[in-house]
Short mmCIF file of C-alpha atoms in Angstrom, two decimals:
data_model
loop_
_atom_site.label_atom_id
_atom_site.label_comp_id
_atom_site.label_asym_id
_atom_site.label_seq_id
_atom_site.Cartn_x
_atom_site.Cartn_y
_atom_site.Cartn_z
CA MET Q 1 -0.31 -0.25 -0.17
CA ASP Q 2 1.37 3.53 -1.21
CA PHE Q 3 2.57 5.31 2.21
CA PHE Q 4 0.14 7.73 1.55
CA GLN Q 5 -2.55 5.20 2.06
CA ASN Q 6 -0.81 3.42 5.50
CA LEU Q 7 -1.41 3.88 8.52
CA ASN Q 8 2.53 5.49 9.03
CA PHE Q 9 1.73 6.97 11.79
CA SER Q 10 0.04 7.01 15.17
CA SER Q 11 1.43 7.60 18.78
CA ALA Q 12 3.38 10.87 19.46
CA ASN Q 13 7.10 11.10 18.60
CA GLU Q 14 7.82 15.14 18.72
CA ASP Q 15 7.30 17.93 21.97
CA GLY Q 16 3.98 20.24 21.32
CA GLU Q 17 5.50 22.07 25.05
CA SER Q 18 7.91 23.57 21.96
CA GLU Q 19 5.17 24.69 19.40
CA LEU Q 20 2.81 25.45 22.07
CA ILE Q 21 5.77 28.26 23.21
CA ALA Q 22 6.30 28.95 19.17
CA LEU Q 23 3.28 29.82 18.49
CA SER Q 24 1.52 31.34 21.40
CA LYS Q 25 -0.14 34.07 20.80
CA ALA Q 26 -2.08 32.41 17.25
CA SER Q 27 -5.71 32.64 16.85
CA ARG Q 28 -5.43 29.98 14.47
CA ILE Q 29 -3.92 27.04 14.38
CA LEU Q 30 -2.41 25.57 11.34
CA CYS Q 31 -0.66 21.66 11.31
CA LEU Q 32 -0.47 18.73 9.50
CA THR Q 33 -2.33 15.64 11.25
CA GLY Q 34 -0.12 12.66 11.37
CA SER Q 35 -0.73 10.06 14.40
CA GLY Q 36 -3.35 13.30 15.23
CA THR Q 37 -1.12 14.01 18.60
CA ARG Q 38 -0.07 17.63 16.79
CA PRO Q 39 -3.01 18.55 16.53
CA LEU Q 40 -4.52 17.18 19.56
CA ASP Q 41 -1.50 19.46 21.45
CA MET Q 42 -2.62 22.84 19.90
CA LEU Q 43 -6.39 22.45 21.21
CA MET Q 44 -4.22 22.83 24.41
CA SER Q 45 -3.11 26.71 23.05
CA ASP Q 46 -5.90 29.78 23.19
CA ALA Q 47 -6.45 29.44 19.42
CA GLN Q 48 -9.65 29.87 18.61
CA ASP Q 49 -9.42 27.63 15.37
CA VAL Q 50 -6.94 24.41 14.64
CA ILE Q 51 -6.93 23.21 11.48
CA ALA Q 52 -5.92 19.59 10.71
CA LEU Q 53 -4.33 19.34 6.97
CA ASP Q 54 -3.17 16.04 5.40
CA LEU Q 55 -2.95 14.34 2.26
CA ASN Q 56 -2.75 10.53 3.30
CA PRO Q 57 -6.86 9.85 4.76
CA THR Q 58 -5.57 7.34 7.25
CA GLN Q 59 -3.96 9.59 9.13
CA ASN Q 60 -6.80 12.11 9.22
CA ALA Q 61 -9.83 9.03 9.84
CA LEU Q 62 -7.18 8.17 12.75
CA LEU Q 63 -7.44 11.71 13.86
CA THR Q 64 -10.98 11.52 14.00
CA LEU Q 65 -11.66 8.13 15.49
CA LYS Q 66 -9.04 9.56 18.58
CA VAL Q 67 -11.81 13.04 18.89
CA ALA Q 68 -14.52 10.68 19.01
CA ALA Q 69 -12.92 9.08 22.15
CA PHE Q 70 -12.07 12.04 23.73
CA GLN Q 71 -15.85 13.27 23.31
CA GLN Q 72 -17.54 10.23 25.07
CA LEU Q 73 -15.01 8.21 26.96
CA GLU Q 74 -13.73 9.00 30.38
CA HIS Q 75 -9.80 10.15 30.60
CA GLY Q 76 -8.91 5.70 31.91
CA GLU Q 77 -11.48 4.75 29.20
CA LEU Q 78 -9.82 6.82 26.65
CA LEU Q 79 -5.74 5.64 27.25
CA ALA Q 80 -7.27 2.05 27.58
CA PHE Q 81 -9.19 2.21 24.09
CA LEU Q 82 -5.76 3.16 22.73
CA GLY Q 83 -4.06 1.25 24.14
CA LEU Q 84 -1.74 2.54 26.76
CA SER Q 85 -3.11 0.54 29.80
CA PRO Q 86 -5.49 -2.87 29.46
CA MET Q 87 -8.68 -3.24 28.22
CA LYS Q 88 -11.03 -7.02 27.23
CA ASP Q 89 -13.12 -5.53 24.63
CA ARG Q 90 -11.93 -2.85 22.81
CA ALA Q 91 -13.95 -3.48 19.38
CA ARG Q 92 -17.28 -3.28 21.64
CA THR Q 93 -16.19 0.28 23.07
CA TYR Q 94 -15.53 1.18 18.89
CA ASP Q 95 -19.29 0.14 18.55
CA LEU Q 96 -19.88 2.84 20.63
CA LEU Q 97 -17.74 5.56 19.00
CA ARG Q 98 -18.13 4.63 15.64
CA ALA Q 99 -22.04 6.55 15.62
CA HIS Q 100 -19.87 9.39 16.00
CA LEU Q 101 -17.58 9.15 13.01
CA PRO Q 102 -18.06 10.67 9.63
CA SER Q 103 -18.86 7.96 7.07
CA ASP Q 104 -15.42 7.81 5.89
CA ALA Q 105 -13.60 7.66 8.62
CA ARG Q 106 -16.27 5.38 10.22
CA ALA Q 107 -15.83 2.89 6.88
CA TYR Q 108 -12.14 2.90 7.49
CA TRP Q 109 -12.52 1.68 10.58
CA ASP Q 110 -15.14 -1.11 10.07
CA ARG Q 111 -12.52 -2.35 8.18
CA HIS Q 112 -9.41 -2.32 10.10
CA LEU Q 113 -11.20 -3.73 13.29
CA LYS Q 114 -8.18 -5.51 14.18
CA VAL Q 115 -5.78 -2.44 14.70
CA ILE Q 116 -8.68 -1.24 17.00
CA LYS Q 117 -8.39 -4.20 19.20
CA ALA Q 118 -4.67 -4.66 19.30
CA GLY Q 119 -5.16 -0.25 19.78
CA VAL Q 120 -4.38 1.68 17.84
CA TRP Q 121 -2.05 4.02 19.93
CA HIS Q 122 0.56 0.89 18.69
CA GLN Q 123 -0.01 0.28 15.41
CA GLY Q 124 1.61 3.06 13.21
CA LYS Q 125 4.37 1.54 11.04
CA TRP Q 126 6.56 4.04 12.76
CA GLU Q 127 5.51 3.04 16.31
CA LYS Q 128 6.73 -0.69 14.68
CA LEU Q 129 9.16 -0.06 13.93
CA LEU Q 130 10.56 1.40 18.08
CA ALA Q 131 9.20 -1.24 19.07
CA TRP Q 132 11.17 -4.32 17.69
CA ASN Q 133 14.11 -2.26 18.12
CA ALA Q 134 13.30 -1.67 21.48
CA ARG Q 135 13.28 -5.23 21.98
CA PHE Q 136 16.67 -5.72 20.60
CA LEU Q 137 17.97 -2.43 23.28
CA LYS Q 138 16.17 -5.28 25.28
CA LEU Q 139 17.90 -8.02 24.40
CA TYR Q 140 21.58 -7.22 24.60
CA ARG Q 141 21.73 -4.56 27.64
CA ARG Q 142 18.44 -4.40 29.37
CA GLY Q 143 20.08 -3.18 32.57
CA ALA Q 144 21.30 -0.25 30.74
CA ILE Q 145 18.48 0.76 29.58
CA ASP Q 146 16.80 0.67 32.74
CA ALA Q 147 19.59 2.49 34.45
CA LEU Q 148 18.99 4.97 32.02
CA MET Q 149 15.17 5.36 32.42
CA GLU Q 150 15.78 5.20 36.04
CA ALA Q 151 18.54 7.25 37.15
CA PRO Q 152 17.79 9.82 39.95
CA ASP Q 153 19.40 13.07 38.29
CA LEU Q 154 19.93 14.50 35.43
CA GLU Q 155 23.87 14.35 36.33
CA ALA Q 156 23.52 10.53 36.73
CA GLN Q 157 22.19 9.94 33.98
CA GLU Q 158 24.15 11.93 31.55
CA ALA Q 159 27.11 9.71 32.90
CA ILE Q 160 25.03 6.61 32.74
CA TRP Q 161 24.94 7.54 29.02
CA GLN Q 162 28.42 8.10 28.13
CA GLN Q 163 29.70 5.05 29.97
CA LYS Q 164 26.82 2.42 28.43
CA PHE Q 165 25.57 4.32 25.55
CA ALA Q 166 28.21 6.12 23.84
CA ASN Q 167 30.51 4.42 21.08
CA SER Q 168 28.94 1.41 22.17
CA ARG Q 169 26.83 -0.86 20.23
CA LEU Q 170 23.90 -0.05 22.03
CA ARG Q 171 24.23 3.74 20.08
CA ALA Q 172 24.22 1.89 16.82
CA LEU Q 173 21.20 -0.07 17.33
CA LEU Q 174 19.88 3.44 18.22
CA GLU Q 175 20.89 4.71 15.17
CA MET Q 176 19.11 2.17 13.25
CA ILE Q 177 16.25 5.39 13.22
CA GLY Q 178 17.93 6.76 11.32
CA ARG Q 179 19.59 4.35 8.31
CA ASP Q 180 18.24 4.85 4.94
CA TRP Q 181 17.28 1.89 4.19
CA ILE Q 182 15.24 1.09 6.98
CA TRP Q 183 13.13 4.05 5.52
CA CYS Q 184 13.05 2.73 2.19
CA TRP Q 185 13.17 -1.32 2.56
CA VAL Q 186 11.48 -1.62 5.86
CA MET Q 187 8.89 1.45 6.09
CA ASN Q 188 8.83 2.28 2.93
CA GLU Q 189 9.01 6.34 3.74
CA PRO Q 190 9.60 8.80 0.96
CA ALA Q 191 12.10 10.23 3.76
CA GLY Q 192 14.77 7.63 3.51
CA GLU Q 193 15.32 9.26 -0.27
CA PHE Q 194 16.54 12.69 1.15
CA LEU Q 195 18.91 11.15 4.43
CA PRO Q 196 22.33 12.32 4.79
CA ASN Q 197 24.46 9.41 4.34
CA PRO Q 198 25.87 7.42 7.79
CA ALA Q 199 28.46 9.40 9.15
CA GLU Q 200 26.97 12.26 9.31
CA VAL Q 201 23.39 10.32 10.81
CA SER Q 202 25.72 9.09 13.28
CA ARG Q 203 27.53 12.22 14.11
CA ARG Q 204 23.62 13.63 14.51
CA LEU Q 205 22.35 11.47 17.01
CA GLU Q 206 25.34 11.67 19.06
CA VAL Q 207 25.64 14.74 19.72
CA ASP Q 208 21.70 15.25 20.15
CA PHE Q 209 21.20 12.32 22.35
CA ALA Q 210 24.84 14.00 24.11
CA ARG Q 211 22.55 16.64 24.68
CA ALA Q 212 19.28 15.64 25.35
CA SER Q 213 20.65 13.18 27.94
CA ALA Q 214 22.79 16.50 30.68
CA SER Q 215 19.16 18.25 29.08
CA PHE Q 216 15.87 16.39 31.21
CA LEU Q 217 15.36 13.09 32.24
CA PHE Q 218 14.61 10.64 29.82
CA ARG Q 219 11.88 8.98 32.29
CA ASP Q 220 10.25 12.34 31.57
CA SER Q 221 10.46 12.19 27.47
CA ASP Q 222 6.84 9.92 25.75
CA PHE Q 223 9.65 10.38 22.91
CA ALA Q 224 12.78 8.60 24.88
CA THR Q 225 10.00 6.26 26.48
CA LEU Q 226 8.95 5.23 23.12
CA ILE Q 227 12.48 4.97 22.00
CA PHE Q 228 14.39 2.26 24.49
CA ARG Q 229 10.84 0.65 26.06
CA GLY Q 230 9.22 0.28 22.87
CA ARG Q 231 5.64 2.03 24.36
CA HIS Q 232 4.04 3.75 25.89
CA SER Q 233 1.50 3.54 29.11
CA ALA Q 234 -0.73 5.02 30.97
CA ASP Q 235 1.50 5.55 34.28
CA GLY Q 236 4.14 7.04 31.99
CA ALA Q 237 5.30 10.07 30.12
CA LEU Q 238 2.68 11.34 27.73
CA PRO Q 239 2.07 14.25 25.09
CA VAL Q 240 0.32 16.80 26.13
CA HIS Q 241 -3.05 16.47 25.45
CA LEU Q 242 -3.04 13.06 26.92
CA ARG Q 243 -2.53 13.95 30.71
CA GLU Q 244 -4.76 13.79 33.39
CA GLU Q 245 -5.02 17.16 34.31
CA ASN Q 246 -5.73 18.76 30.32
CA PHE Q 247 -8.49 16.52 29.53
CA GLN Q 248 -11.34 18.70 31.15
CA ARG Q 249 -9.80 21.46 28.38
CA MET Q 250 -9.50 19.37 25.92
CA ARG Q 251 -12.97 18.28 25.46
CA ASP Q 252 -14.21 22.06 25.73
CA HIS Q 253 -11.66 22.72 23.10
CA LEU Q 254 -12.64 19.65 20.79
CA PRO Q 255 -15.29 22.05 19.13
CA LYS Q 256 -12.29 23.95 17.94
CA LEU Q 257 -10.29 21.58 15.46
CA ARG Q 258 -11.21 21.44 12.13
CA ILE Q 259 -9.52 18.09 9.84
CA ILE Q 260 -8.80 18.70 6.00
CA GLU Q 261 -7.28 16.33 3.26
CA GLY Q 262 -5.22 17.92 0.74
CA GLY Q 263 -1.33 19.22 1.89
CA LEU Q 264 0.68 22.09 2.00
CA ALA Q 265 1.01 23.09 -1.54
CA ASP Q 266 -2.18 22.47 -2.20
CA LEU Q 267 -3.54 25.84 -0.17
CA ALA Q 268 -1.50 27.65 -3.17
CA GLY Q 269 -3.20 26.03 -5.39
CA GLU Q 270 -6.60 25.42 -7.20
CA ARG Q 271 -7.90 23.64 -4.19
CA HIS Q 272 -7.54 26.79 -2.06
CA GLY Q 273 -10.78 28.17 -1.95
CA GLU Q 274 -12.35 25.12 -1.51
CA MET Q 275 -9.90 24.27 1.86
CA ASN Q 276 -11.35 27.23 3.18
CA THR Q 277 -8.20 27.48 6.13
CA GLY Q 278 -9.08 31.76 5.99
CA ALA Q 279 -6.45 33.71 7.45
CA VAL Q 280 -3.30 31.90 9.94
CA ASP Q 281 -1.06 33.13 12.32
CA GLY Q 282 0.26 30.07 13.55
CA PHE Q 283 1.63 27.14 11.59
CA SER Q 284 2.41 23.67 13.31
CA LEU Q 285 4.49 21.81 10.67
CA SER Q 286 6.24 19.17 11.80
CA ASP Q 287 9.12 17.89 10.02
CA PHE Q 288 7.49 18.38 5.95
CA GLY Q 289 11.24 18.74 4.32
CA SER Q 290 12.44 15.18 5.43
CA TYR Q 291 9.87 13.84 2.21
CA CYS Q 292 10.95 16.04 -0.17
CA GLY Q 293 13.55 18.31 -2.09
CA PRO Q 294 13.98 21.94 -2.79
CA ASP Q 295 10.93 22.05 -5.65
CA ILE Q 296 8.33 20.16 -3.73
CA TYR Q 297 9.99 22.04 -0.12
CA ALA Q 298 9.68 25.53 -1.84
CA ALA Q 299 6.13 24.60 -3.13
CA CYS Q 300 4.72 23.79 0.66
CA TRP Q 301 6.44 27.10 1.65
CA ARG Q 302 4.34 28.82 -0.86
CA GLY Q 303 0.76 27.74 0.31
CA VAL Q 304 1.87 28.62 3.65
CA LEU Q 305 2.31 31.93 3.04
CA ALA Q 306 -0.91 32.11 0.18
CA VAL Q 307 -2.98 31.22 3.73
CA SER Q 308 -0.56 33.50 6.21
CA ALA Q 309 -2.02 36.53 8.28
CA PRO Q 310 0.90 39.45 8.47
CA TYR Q 311 3.91 38.12 10.54
CA ALA Q 312 2.25 34.79 11.01
CA SER Q 313 4.71 33.14 13.13
CA TYR Q 314 5.42 29.20 12.75
CA CYS Q 315 7.69 26.23 14.16
CA GLU Q 316 9.03 23.49 11.55
CA ARG Q 317 10.43 20.53 12.72
CA ILE Q 318 14.04 19.18 10.99
CA PHE Q 319 15.47 15.80 11.20
CA MET Q 320 18.12 15.24 9.13
CA ASN Q 321 17.72 16.69 5.39
CA ASP Q 322 17.71 20.56 6.38
CA MET Q 323 16.84 22.95 3.83
CA PRO Q 324 17.18 26.90 4.25
CA PRO Q 325 14.14 28.63 3.93
CA PRO Q 326 12.91 28.57 0.59
CA PHE Q 327 11.58 32.24 0.51
CA ALA Q 328 13.08 35.88 2.39
CA SER Q 329 9.96 36.21 3.74
CA ILE Q 330 10.33 33.34 6.07
CA HIS Q 331 12.09 34.47 8.59
CA VAL Q 332 13.59 32.85 12.38
CA ASP Q 333 14.06 33.73 15.24
CA GLN Q 334 17.42 32.40 15.93
CA ALA Q 335 16.96 32.93 19.61
CA LEU Q 336 13.81 31.55 20.36
CA SER Q 337 15.04 28.63 18.07
CA ASP Q 338 17.87 27.54 19.97
CA GLN Q 339 16.43 27.56 22.98
CA LEU Q 340 13.15 24.97 21.47
CA THR Q 341 16.05 23.13 19.69
CA ALA Q 342 17.98 23.01 23.99
CA LYS Q 343 14.61 22.03 25.84
CA ASP Q 344 12.22 20.20 23.05
CA LYS Q 345 12.07 16.40 24.75
CA ALA Q 346 11.14 14.68 20.91
CA ILE Q 347 15.56 14.51 21.01
CA ILE Q 348 16.82 14.18 17.22
CA TYR Q 349 15.20 17.31 15.91
CA ARG Q 350 16.43 21.28 15.73
CA ILE Q 351 13.29 23.15 16.23
CA ARG Q 352 13.11 26.11 13.56
CA ALA Q 353 11.06 28.89 14.17
CA GLY Q 354 9.96 32.40 13.34
CA TYR Q 355 7.46 34.99 11.28
CA THR Q 356 6.24 35.14 7.55
CA GLU Q 357 5.64 37.32 5.57
CA THR Q 358 2.72 37.24 2.97
CA ALA Q 359 4.90 37.44 -0.05
CA THR Q 360 6.60 34.75 -2.35
CA ASP Q 361 9.72 36.23 -3.38
CA GLY Q 362 10.42 33.63 -5.71
#
């Protein structure tokens, strides 16, 4: 099945707290749907509208399912239905939710009841890859993983990282997440085409994990938990929108969310009118640059600029395919970018934040 039809992402692999800081003044936020975590996290902002956009109808169907679960279930039931804690009969719970789904999402999930029964949170291709990699880590050196994830403080954690992970086979296993053959042949991801050579991947990940080991406790990061444990749990680190203290606010803000099928480049094309985004003053762009070369990257930014309000803020994540902004009307706030990168609990990303002007110059 084509990448843009697969359930590629289902949990959380970013740190929504960074986007919430970068887009704190936005009143209308547009973001890429992905696993649904990004737009749901953005509902914790003060924005009046959150628009979720994705070329992949499956990712949009996942977000629609998560919204229905938020609306109809209590917090503990929500986590269990998603797969973060045990539930005996998720299919029965789905029967309660399906009446609250639009017809296209209902038809999709009716055909994929096996994914529902297993708990959708860990069923994406990316999540299955990380679970597989975590099993290898556990088999190779479970004690080192436990020590890292249970470190009493940052000093101890940094020491464990340096002693047991840096320049070891354990680090080599972690670097699998950035190998082109994994992305191309295992994940069938377009992003594999744009990864740098293995030496550069190794260098980047070495710097990223070393920085992170001295910056925050890995056990407090849902991304690190997924990397080292292979799955999330209800009593562990969770993304912003799933934390119990945010549950009622999330429910209250769900009416602000609108889901659109399409891509960033479509915002400047023939479909611009039917997408009806209005003027947007906040963009959560994830790492879309991982999936394209310079021409498509510029086309996507042209779409962003086409719907930008004057001086709209943006937050872009950069994994390995680091391309400069294609237009002079995209301004980078380097101080904010560095600040967010240093604190971001998703470890592997550089964050580029700033503001846009509405005119393209190319």
